[in-house]
Amino acid sequence: MTAVPVIAIDGPSASGKGTVAQLVAEKLGFHYLDSGALYRLVALAAMRAGVPLDGDERLASVAASLEARFEAGEPVTGAIRDEACSIGASKVAAWPGVRSALLGRQRAFRRSPGLVAEGRDMGSVVFPDSGLKVFLTATVEARAERRYKQLKGKGITATLSILLQDLRERDARDAARSVAPLKQCPDARFLDTTAMSATEAAQRILAWYRGGE
Ligand code: DC
């Protein structure tokens, strides 16, 4: 039996990996997993239930009982995308109990004909046997600019310098944690999208997947 193929796309916040991963999934007719959304949902559920973000046990049970159903193309609520939730997600993601509670839920997305999964540890922990692993990044300035435009487009007021600082703090937290830190896998391809559109980045990944350069 051949395993269902997985393309793992990991990288820092606001690198554009969500848009790129969705384009690749669409092109191949594959399923799509936005693993960051699960961490965001845990943060949102915890904040709403008054569970502090600085303890593993209660957060892990929030994660285990999460009622989350995602379908490709389904619009995600605004609440999990706001800055408070972005910061909260990065905090809850540092707890090992939360990460292991979400493991099975993420692996369940691996269904025929294939999966494009994006996050921080898709290639290293969740789908280590992925056929293609990509580390997708861009400079922190380019990422802050993209997030700024994205928020503005949604009518949300934001300050570029604050977004830049939030991103730097989140990068540091995601890279410094002891479980599944954000880092490039030795077997991942590096893709810097600072000077690239999402379509160009998706084309590059598709070419790698199809065996071209
Ligand atoms: O990709 P994102 O910005 O939506 O992710 C939100 C937070 O969740 C991010 O700060 C780190 C965490 N995360 C993680 O630790 N592992 C993943 N696979 C995906 C996200």
mmCIF file of C-alpha atoms and ligand atoms in Angstrom:
data_model
loop_
_atom_site.group_PDB
_atom_site.id
_atom_site.type_symbol
_atom_site.label_atom_id
_atom_site.label_comp_id
_atom_site.label_asym_id
_atom_site.label_seq_id
_atom_site.Cartn_x
_atom_site.Cartn_y
_atom_site.Cartn_z
ATOM 1 C CA MET A 1 0.000 0.000 0.000
ATOM 2 C CA THR A 2 1.405 3.390 -0.935
ATOM 3 C CA ALA A 3 1.082 6.177 1.590
ATOM 4 C CA VAL A 4 -1.070 9.182 0.673
ATOM 5 C CA PRO A 5 1.372 11.888 -0.536
ATOM 6 C CA VAL A 6 2.011 14.927 1.648
ATOM 7 C CA ILE A 7 3.642 18.244 0.784
ATOM 8 C CA ALA A 8 4.841 19.890 4.017
ATOM 9 C CA ILE A 9 5.244 23.659 3.968
ATOM 10 C CA ASP A 10 6.741 25.146 7.136
ATOM 11 C CA GLY A 11 7.854 28.654 7.912
ATOM 12 C CA PRO A 12 7.431 31.698 10.142
ATOM 13 C CA SER A 13 4.284 33.773 10.686
ATOM 14 C CA ALA A 14 3.009 35.898 7.817
ATOM 15 C CA SER A 15 5.427 34.319 5.348
ATOM 16 C CA GLY A 16 2.547 33.779 2.919
ATOM 17 C CA LYS A 17 2.698 30.006 3.333
ATOM 18 C CA GLY A 18 -1.075 29.798 3.794
ATOM 19 C CA THR A 19 -1.835 31.403 0.441
ATOM 20 C CA VAL A 20 0.908 29.417 -1.289
ATOM 21 C CA ALA A 21 -0.155 26.110 0.275
ATOM 22 C CA GLN A 22 -3.770 26.675 -0.788
ATOM 23 C CA LEU A 23 -2.698 27.433 -4.364
ATOM 24 C CA VAL A 24 -0.627 24.247 -4.503
ATOM 25 C CA ALA A 25 -3.485 22.196 -3.009
ATOM 26 C CA GLU A 26 -5.965 23.628 -5.514
ATOM 27 C CA LYS A 27 -3.695 22.910 -8.452
ATOM 28 C CA LEU A 28 -3.177 19.285 -7.414
ATOM 29 C CA GLY A 29 -6.711 18.714 -6.126
ATOM 30 C CA PHE A 30 -5.207 17.852 -2.712
ATOM 31 C CA HIS A 31 -6.658 18.473 0.734
ATOM 32 C CA TYR A 32 -5.276 21.390 2.716
ATOM 33 C CA LEU A 33 -4.333 21.628 6.393
ATOM 34 C CA ASP A 34 -3.796 24.992 8.078
ATOM 35 C CA SER A 35 -2.294 23.662 11.314
ATOM 36 C CA GLY A 36 -1.824 27.174 12.747
ATOM 37 C CA ALA A 37 -5.613 27.552 12.770
ATOM 38 C CA LEU A 38 -5.829 24.680 15.272
ATOM 39 C CA TYR A 39 -3.404 26.441 17.650
ATOM 40 C CA ARG A 40 -5.375 29.662 17.132
ATOM 41 C CA LEU A 41 -8.616 27.839 17.993
ATOM 42 C CA VAL A 42 -7.072 26.449 21.176
ATOM 43 C CA ALA A 43 -5.985 29.970 22.181
ATOM 44 C CA LEU A 44 -9.414 31.410 21.421
ATOM 45 C CA ALA A 45 -11.272 28.632 23.260
ATOM 46 C CA ALA A 46 -8.936 28.986 26.271
ATOM 47 C CA MET A 47 -9.272 32.768 26.408
ATOM 48 C CA ARG A 48 -13.053 32.512 26.175
ATOM 49 C CA ALA A 49 -13.163 29.907 28.938
ATOM 50 C CA GLY A 50 -10.821 31.954 31.148
ATOM 51 C CA VAL A 51 -8.095 29.274 31.034
ATOM 52 C CA PRO A 52 -4.674 30.900 31.527
ATOM 53 C CA LEU A 53 -2.216 30.432 28.639
ATOM 54 C CA ASP A 54 0.697 29.745 30.960
ATOM 55 C CA GLY A 55 -0.068 26.180 32.117
ATOM 56 C CA ASP A 56 0.004 22.962 30.144
ATOM 57 C CA GLU A 57 -2.591 20.701 31.741
ATOM 58 C CA ARG A 58 -5.789 22.704 31.342
ATOM 59 C CA LEU A 59 -4.720 23.920 27.893
ATOM 60 C CA ALA A 60 -4.109 20.339 26.787
ATOM 61 C CA SER A 61 -7.669 19.409 27.748
ATOM 62 C CA VAL A 62 -8.976 22.444 25.840
ATOM 63 C CA ALA A 63 -7.000 21.166 22.833
ATOM 64 C CA ALA A 64 -8.270 17.614 23.249
ATOM 65 C CA SER A 65 -11.910 18.684 23.384
ATOM 66 C CA LEU A 66 -11.721 21.188 20.559
ATOM 67 C CA GLU A 67 -14.680 20.986 18.233
ATOM 68 C CA ALA A 68 -12.978 22.042 15.046
ATOM 69 C CA ARG A 69 -14.148 21.119 11.621
ATOM 70 C CA PHE A 70 -12.312 22.555 8.647
ATOM 71 C CA GLU A 71 -13.097 22.097 5.065
ATOM 72 C CA ALA A 72 -11.044 23.397 2.150
ATOM 73 C CA GLY A 73 -12.142 26.875 1.263
ATOM 74 C CA GLU A 74 -14.299 27.328 4.335
ATOM 75 C CA PRO A 75 -13.956 30.913 5.595
ATOM 76 C CA VAL A 76 -12.348 31.060 9.020
ATOM 77 C CA THR A 77 -13.829 33.403 11.588
ATOM 78 C CA GLY A 78 -12.179 36.787 12.045
ATOM 79 C CA ALA A 79 -11.561 36.183 15.736
ATOM 80 C CA ILE A 80 -8.830 33.576 15.284
ATOM 81 C CA ARG A 81 -6.954 35.873 12.892
ATOM 82 C CA ASP A 82 -6.712 38.917 15.130
ATOM 83 C CA GLU A 83 -3.485 39.902 16.852
ATOM 84 C CA ALA A 84 -4.573 38.790 20.348
ATOM 85 C CA CYS A 85 -5.220 35.318 18.995
ATOM 86 C CA SER A 86 -1.966 35.287 17.010
ATOM 87 C CA ILE A 87 -0.017 36.017 20.185
ATOM 88 C CA GLY A 88 -2.123 33.548 22.199
ATOM 89 C CA ALA A 89 -1.595 30.792 19.604
ATOM 90 C CA SER A 90 2.157 31.217 19.783
ATOM 91 C CA LYS A 91 1.947 30.871 23.594
ATOM 92 C CA VAL A 92 -0.281 27.769 23.683
ATOM 93 C CA ALA A 93 1.855 26.155 20.949
ATOM 94 C CA ALA A 94 4.838 26.062 23.302
ATOM 95 C CA TRP A 95 3.144 23.465 25.578
ATOM 96 C CA PRO A 96 3.942 19.786 24.831
ATOM 97 C CA GLY A 97 0.506 18.604 26.049
ATOM 98 C CA VAL A 98 -1.237 20.925 23.584
ATOM 99 C CA ARG A 99 0.982 19.759 20.720
ATOM 100 C CA SER A 100 0.400 16.076 21.396
ATOM 101 C CA ALA A 101 -3.356 16.611 21.815
ATOM 102 C CA LEU A 102 -3.446 18.077 18.299
ATOM 103 C CA LEU A 103 -1.265 15.429 16.645
ATOM 104 C CA GLY A 104 -3.957 12.879 15.732
ATOM 105 C CA ARG A 105 -6.321 15.600 14.577
ATOM 106 C CA GLN A 106 -3.695 16.874 12.141
ATOM 107 C CA ARG A 107 -2.760 13.416 10.834
ATOM 108 C CA ALA A 108 -6.445 12.722 10.109
ATOM 109 C CA PHE A 109 -6.237 15.296 7.300
ATOM 110 C CA ARG A 110 -4.047 12.894 5.325
ATOM 111 C CA ARG A 111 -6.581 11.525 2.894
ATOM 112 C CA SER A 112 -6.494 10.503 -0.733
ATOM 113 C CA PRO A 113 -5.499 11.883 -3.229
ATOM 114 C CA GLY A 114 -3.035 13.915 -1.123
ATOM 115 C CA LEU A 115 -2.456 16.681 1.399
ATOM 116 C CA VAL A 116 -0.719 20.025 1.465
ATOM 117 C CA ALA A 117 -0.014 20.821 5.130
ATOM 118 C CA GLU A 118 1.370 24.093 6.396
ATOM 119 C CA GLY A 119 2.701 25.146 9.785
ATOM 120 C CA ARG A 120 5.932 24.924 11.760
ATOM 121 C CA ASP A 121 6.505 21.208 12.305
ATOM 122 C CA MET A 122 4.712 19.562 9.380
ATOM 123 C CA GLY A 123 7.944 18.136 7.953
ATOM 124 C CA SER A 124 9.712 17.507 11.261
ATOM 125 C CA VAL A 125 7.020 16.023 13.538
ATOM 126 C CA VAL A 126 3.535 15.611 12.064
ATOM 127 C CA PHE A 127 4.377 14.207 8.610
ATOM 128 C CA PRO A 128 8.096 13.302 8.731
ATOM 129 C CA ASP A 129 7.625 11.018 5.689
ATOM 130 C CA SER A 130 6.353 13.868 3.440
ATOM 131 C CA GLY A 131 7.464 13.446 -0.162
ATOM 132 C CA LEU A 132 8.340 17.133 -0.387
ATOM 133 C CA LYS A 133 9.284 19.467 2.459
ATOM 134 C CA VAL A 134 9.566 23.206 1.934
ATOM 135 C CA PHE A 135 10.798 25.862 4.347
ATOM 136 C CA LEU A 136 9.074 29.007 3.130
ATOM 137 C CA THR A 137 10.157 32.361 4.476
ATOM 138 C CA ALA A 138 10.619 36.073 3.732
ATOM 139 C CA THR A 139 12.342 38.915 5.571
ATOM 140 C CA VAL A 140 10.551 40.075 8.731
ATOM 141 C CA GLU A 141 10.004 43.491 7.110
ATOM 142 C CA ALA A 142 8.318 41.952 4.055
ATOM 143 C CA ARG A 143 6.173 39.771 6.322
ATOM 144 C CA ALA A 144 5.087 42.730 8.487
ATOM 145 C CA GLU A 145 4.206 44.653 5.328
ATOM 146 C CA ARG A 146 2.103 41.733 4.039
ATOM 147 C CA ARG A 147 0.281 41.364 7.345
ATOM 148 C CA TYR A 148 -0.333 45.132 7.400
ATOM 149 C CA LYS A 149 -1.892 45.101 3.919
ATOM 150 C CA GLN A 150 -3.931 42.012 4.757
ATOM 151 C CA LEU A 151 -5.386 43.623 7.917
ATOM 152 C CA LYS A 152 -5.996 46.914 6.137
ATOM 153 C CA GLY A 153 -7.812 45.065 3.358
ATOM 154 C CA LYS A 154 -10.149 43.666 6.011
ATOM 155 C CA GLY A 155 -10.766 47.147 7.409
ATOM 156 C CA ILE A 156 -8.742 46.407 10.569
ATOM 157 C CA THR A 157 -6.518 49.261 11.808
ATOM 158 C CA ALA A 158 -2.910 48.274 12.418
ATOM 159 C CA THR A 159 0.442 49.951 12.990
ATOM 160 C CA LEU A 160 3.344 48.664 10.927
ATOM 161 C CA SER A 161 5.949 49.155 13.677
ATOM 162 C CA ILE A 162 3.819 47.232 16.198
ATOM 163 C CA LEU A 163 3.232 44.399 13.710
ATOM 164 C CA LEU A 164 6.977 44.243 13.091
ATOM 165 C CA GLN A 165 7.697 43.991 16.800
ATOM 166 C CA ASP A 166 4.966 41.349 17.323
ATOM 167 C CA LEU A 167 6.397 39.266 14.486
ATOM 168 C CA ARG A 168 9.929 39.483 15.903
ATOM 169 C CA GLU A 169 8.675 38.379 19.333
ATOM 170 C CA ARG A 170 6.629 35.558 17.856
ATOM 171 C CA ASP A 171 9.546 34.341 15.702
ATOM 172 C CA ALA A 172 11.746 34.303 18.793
ATOM 173 C CA ARG A 173 9.140 32.382 20.830
ATOM 174 C CA ASP A 174 8.394 29.881 18.039
ATOM 175 C CA ALA A 175 12.127 29.257 17.449
ATOM 176 C CA ALA A 176 13.169 29.086 21.108
ATOM 177 C CA ARG A 177 10.601 26.607 22.464
ATOM 178 C CA SER A 178 11.913 23.180 23.385
ATOM 179 C CA VAL A 179 9.204 21.144 21.587
ATOM 180 C CA ALA A 180 9.009 21.264 17.786
ATOM 181 C CA PRO A 181 10.712 24.665 17.419
ATOM 182 C CA LEU A 182 10.482 26.564 14.163
ATOM 183 C CA LYS A 183 13.518 25.571 12.175
ATOM 184 C CA GLN A 184 14.339 24.298 8.710
ATOM 185 C CA CYS A 185 14.486 20.484 8.439
ATOM 186 C CA PRO A 186 17.750 19.254 6.921
ATOM 187 C CA ASP A 187 15.745 17.605 4.117
ATOM 188 C CA ALA A 188 13.536 20.664 3.370
ATOM 189 C CA ARG A 189 13.940 22.901 0.331
ATOM 190 C CA PHE A 190 14.470 26.565 1.187
ATOM 191 C CA LEU A 191 12.204 29.102 -0.489
ATOM 192 C CA ASP A 192 12.662 32.837 0.154
ATOM 193 C CA THR A 193 9.559 34.630 -1.123
ATOM 194 C CA THR A 194 10.625 38.205 -0.246
ATOM 195 C CA ALA A 195 10.741 39.140 -3.927
ATOM 196 C CA MET A 196 8.224 36.557 -5.147
ATOM 197 C CA SER A 197 4.456 36.543 -5.586
ATOM 198 C CA ALA A 198 2.362 33.757 -4.058
ATOM 199 C CA THR A 199 1.685 32.405 -7.569
ATOM 200 C CA GLU A 200 5.422 32.252 -8.365
ATOM 201 C CA ALA A 201 6.130 30.517 -5.061
ATOM 202 C CA ALA A 202 3.356 27.973 -5.735
ATOM 203 C CA GLN A 203 4.741 27.314 -9.227
ATOM 204 C CA ARG A 204 8.201 26.668 -7.770
ATOM 205 C CA ILE A 205 6.783 24.150 -5.286
ATOM 206 C CA LEU A 206 4.743 22.412 -8.001
ATOM 207 C CA ALA A 207 7.866 22.140 -10.159
ATOM 208 C CA TRP A 208 9.763 20.570 -7.233
ATOM 209 C CA TYR A 209 6.883 18.200 -6.586
ATOM 210 C CA ARG A 210 6.773 17.114 -10.198
ATOM 211 C CA GLY A 211 10.493 16.465 -10.068
ATOM 212 C CA GLY A 212 11.717 19.498 -12.012
ATOM 213 C CA GLU A 213 14.011 22.195 -10.655
HETATM 214 O O1 DC B 1 0.741 29.851 11.069
HETATM 215 P P1 DC B 1 0.037 30.729 12.104
HETATM 216 O O2 DC B 1 0.631 32.090 12.232
HETATM 217 O O3 DC B 1 -1.448 30.755 11.923
HETATM 218 O O4 DC B 1 0.287 29.974 13.513
HETATM 219 C C1 DC B 1 -0.149 30.515 14.732
HETATM 220 C C2 DC B 1 0.781 30.056 15.856
HETATM 221 O O5 DC B 1 0.664 28.640 16.043
HETATM 222 C C3 DC B 1 2.258 30.327 15.607
HETATM 223 O O6 DC B 1 2.722 31.409 16.389
HETATM 224 C C4 DC B 1 2.977 29.072 16.011
HETATM 225 C C5 DC B 1 1.931 28.037 16.219
HETATM 226 N N1 DC B 1 2.042 26.894 15.315
HETATM 227 C C6 DC B 1 2.846 25.851 15.713
HETATM 228 O O7 DC B 1 3.498 25.926 16.756
HETATM 229 N N2 DC B 1 2.927 24.719 14.951
HETATM 230 C C7 DC B 1 2.255 24.628 13.794
HETATM 231 N N3 DC B 1 2.348 23.517 13.068
HETATM 232 C C8 DC B 1 1.467 25.718 13.353
HETATM 233 C C9 DC B 1 1.384 26.834 14.144
#
